[in-house]
Structures are given as structure tokens and as C-alpha cells.
Coordinates of N, CA, C and O in Angstrom, one line a residue:
M1 N 0.2 -8.4 -7.6 CA 0.1 -8.8 -6.2 C 1.4 -8.6 -5.5 O 2.4 -8.7 -6.0
A2 N 1.2 -8.2 -4.2 CA 2.4 -7.9 -3.4 C 2.2 -8.6 -2.1 O 1.0 -8.8 -1.6
K3 N 3.2 -9.0 -1.4 CA 3.1 -9.7 -0.1 C 3.5 -8.7 1.0 O 4.5 -8.0 0.9
F4 N 2.6 -8.6 2.0 CA 2.8 -7.7 3.1 C 2.8 -8.5 4.4 O 2.3 -9.6 4.5
K5 N 3.3 -7.8 5.4 CA 3.3 -8.3 6.8 C 2.8 -7.2 7.7 O 3.3 -6.1 7.6
C6 N 1.8 -7.6 8.5 CA 1.2 -6.6 9.4 C 2.2 -6.4 10.6 O 2.8 -7.3 11.1
L7 N 2.5 -5.1 10.9 CA 3.4 -4.8 12.0 C 2.8 -5.0 13.4 O 3.5 -5.0 14.4
E8 N 1.4 -5.1 13.4 CA 0.8 -5.3 14.7 C 0.6 -6.7 15.1 O 1.0 -7.2 16.2
C9 N -0.1 -7.5 14.2 CA -0.3 -8.9 14.5 C 0.6 -9.9 13.9 O 0.5 -11.1 14.1
K10 N 1.6 -9.4 13.1 CA 2.6 -10.2 12.4 C 2.1 -11.2 11.4 O 2.9 -12.1 11.0
K11 N 0.9 -11.1 10.9 CA 0.4 -12.0 9.9 C 0.9 -11.6 8.5 O 1.0 -10.4 8.2
E12 N 1.3 -12.6 7.7 CA 1.7 -12.3 6.3 C 0.6 -12.6 5.3 O -0.1 -13.7 5.5
F13 N 0.4 -11.8 4.3 CA -0.7 -12.0 3.4 C -0.4 -11.3 2.1 O 0.5 -10.5 2.0
E14 N -1.2 -11.6 1.0 CA -1.0 -11.0 -0.3 C -2.2 -10.1 -0.6 O -3.3 -10.5 -0.3
L15 N -1.9 -9.0 -1.2 CA -3.0 -8.1 -1.6 C -2.7 -7.5 -3.0 O -1.5 -7.5 -3.4
D16 N -3.7 -7.0 -3.6 CA -3.5 -6.4 -4.9 C -2.7 -5.1 -4.6 O -3.2 -4.2 -3.9
S17 N -1.6 -4.9 -5.3 CA -0.8 -3.7 -5.0 C -1.3 -2.4 -5.5 O -0.9 -1.3 -5.1
S18 N -2.3 -2.5 -6.4 CA -2.9 -1.2 -6.9 C -4.1 -0.7 -6.0 O -4.6 0.3 -6.3
S19 N -4.5 -1.5 -5.0 CA -5.5 -1.1 -4.1 C -5.1 0.1 -3.3 O -4.1 0.1 -2.7
P20 N -5.9 1.2 -3.3 CA -5.5 2.4 -2.5 C -5.7 2.2 -1.0 O -5.0 2.9 -0.3
D21 N -6.5 1.3 -0.6 CA -6.8 1.1 0.9 C -6.2 -0.3 1.3 O -6.9 -1.3 1.2
R22 N -5.0 -0.3 1.7 CA -4.4 -1.6 2.1 C -4.5 -1.7 3.6 O -4.0 -0.9 4.4
R23 N -5.1 -2.8 4.1 CA -5.3 -3.1 5.5 C -5.1 -4.6 5.7 O -5.3 -5.4 4.8
C24 N -4.7 -4.9 6.9 CA -4.5 -6.3 7.3 C -5.9 -6.9 7.4 O -6.8 -6.4 8.0
P25 N -6.1 -8.1 6.8 CA -7.4 -8.7 6.9 C -7.7 -9.3 8.3 O -8.9 -9.6 8.6
E26 N -6.7 -9.5 9.1 CA -6.9 -10.1 10.4 C -7.3 -9.0 11.4 O -8.3 -9.1 12.1
C27 N -6.5 -7.9 11.6 CA -6.8 -6.9 12.6 C -7.2 -5.6 12.1 O -7.4 -4.6 12.8
M28 N -7.2 -5.4 10.7 CA -7.6 -4.2 10.0 C -6.7 -3.0 10.3 O -7.0 -1.9 10.1
S29 N -5.4 -3.3 10.6 CA -4.4 -2.3 10.8 C -3.9 -1.8 9.5 O -3.8 -2.6 8.5
R30 N -3.5 -0.6 9.4 CA -2.9 0.0 8.2 C -1.4 0.0 8.2 O -0.7 0.5 7.3
Y31 N -0.8 -0.5 9.3 CA 0.7 -0.5 9.5 C 1.2 -1.8 8.9 O 1.3 -2.8 9.6
L32 N 1.7 -1.7 7.6 CA 2.1 -2.9 6.9 C 3.5 -2.7 6.4 O 4.0 -1.6 6.2
E33 N 4.2 -3.8 6.4 CA 5.6 -3.9 5.8 C 5.5 -4.7 4.5 O 4.9 -5.7 4.4
L34 N 6.1 -4.1 3.4 CA 6.2 -4.8 2.1 C 7.3 -5.8 2.2 O 8.4 -5.6 2.5
V35 N 6.9 -7.1 2.0 CA 7.8 -8.2 2.1 C 8.3 -8.5 0.7 O 9.5 -8.7 0.5
S36 N 7.5 -8.6 -0.3 CA 7.9 -8.8 -1.7 C 6.9 -8.2 -2.7 O 5.7 -8.0 -2.3
G37 N 7.4 -7.9 -3.9 CA 6.5 -7.2 -4.9 C 6.8 -5.7 -4.9 O 7.7 -5.2 -4.3
E38 N 6.0 -5.0 -5.7 CA 6.1 -3.6 -5.8 C 4.8 -2.9 -5.6 O 3.7 -3.5 -5.8
I39 N 4.9 -1.7 -5.1 CA 3.7 -0.9 -4.9 C 3.6 0.2 -6.0 O 4.6 0.9 -6.3
Q40 N 2.4 0.2 -6.7 CA 2.3 1.3 -7.7 C 2.1 2.6 -7.0 O 1.3 2.7 -6.1
R41 N 2.8 3.6 -7.5 CA 2.7 4.9 -6.9 C 2.1 5.9 -7.9 O 2.3 5.7 -9.1
G42 N 1.5 6.9 -7.4 CA 0.9 7.9 -8.3 C 2.0 8.8 -8.9 O 3.2 8.6 -8.6
K43 N 1.6 9.9 -9.6 CA 2.5 10.9 -10.1 C 3.2 11.7 -8.9 O 2.5 11.9 -7.9
S44 N 4.4 12.1 -9.1 CA 5.0 12.9 -8.1 C 4.5 14.3 -8.1 O 3.9 14.8 -9.1
W45 N 4.6 15.0 -7.1 CA 4.1 16.4 -7.0 C 4.8 17.3 -7.9 O 4.3 18.4 -8.3
S46 N 6.0 17.0 -8.3 CA 6.8 17.8 -9.2 C 6.5 17.5 -10.7 O 7.2 18.0 -11.5
S47 N 5.6 16.7 -10.9 CA 5.2 16.3 -12.3 C 4.8 17.5 -13.1 O 4.0 18.4 -12.6
K48 N 5.3 17.6 -14.3 CA 5.0 18.8 -15.2 C 3.6 18.7 -15.8 O 3.1 19.7 -16.4
T49 N 3.0 17.5 -15.9 CA 1.7 17.3 -16.5 C 0.6 17.4 -15.5 O 0.3 16.4 -14.9
Y50 N 0.0 18.5 -15.4 CA -1.1 18.7 -14.5 C -2.0 19.7 -15.1 O -1.7 20.5 -15.9
S51 N -3.2 19.7 -14.6 CA -4.2 20.7 -15.1 C -4.7 21.5 -13.9 O -5.0 21.0 -12.9
A52 N -4.8 22.8 -14.1 CA -5.4 23.7 -13.0 C -6.7 24.2 -13.5 O -6.8 24.8 -14.6
R53 N -7.7 24.1 -12.7 CA -9.0 24.6 -13.1 C -9.5 25.6 -12.1 O -9.4 25.5 -11.0

């Protein structure tokens, strides 16, 4: 869980940090500031482990 603050309506709330679609539950904005916690990120584009098909 991570704590976010909406940059539009200024509401603070907690969301699951692994969720790919993070939106404010109040105004549905995607412009969020991370207040506390960590966001899980995917592999970097320079990762050597990839498969090409």
C-alpha cells in the first residue's frame, strides 16, 4: 500500500501500489503525488532478459 495525494482536488488516500491504473477515487484524476510508500516498477527497457518473437 502507498499513500497518494491528488494534485487536482488535494485529497489524500491509500491505494495498492501494484495497481497499474492509479486514479483519485474522488475526482478520477490520474495526476497523483506519492506521499509515502513505494511504487513497483516494471523491468527497464535496457533489461537483457527479453524475448523476441
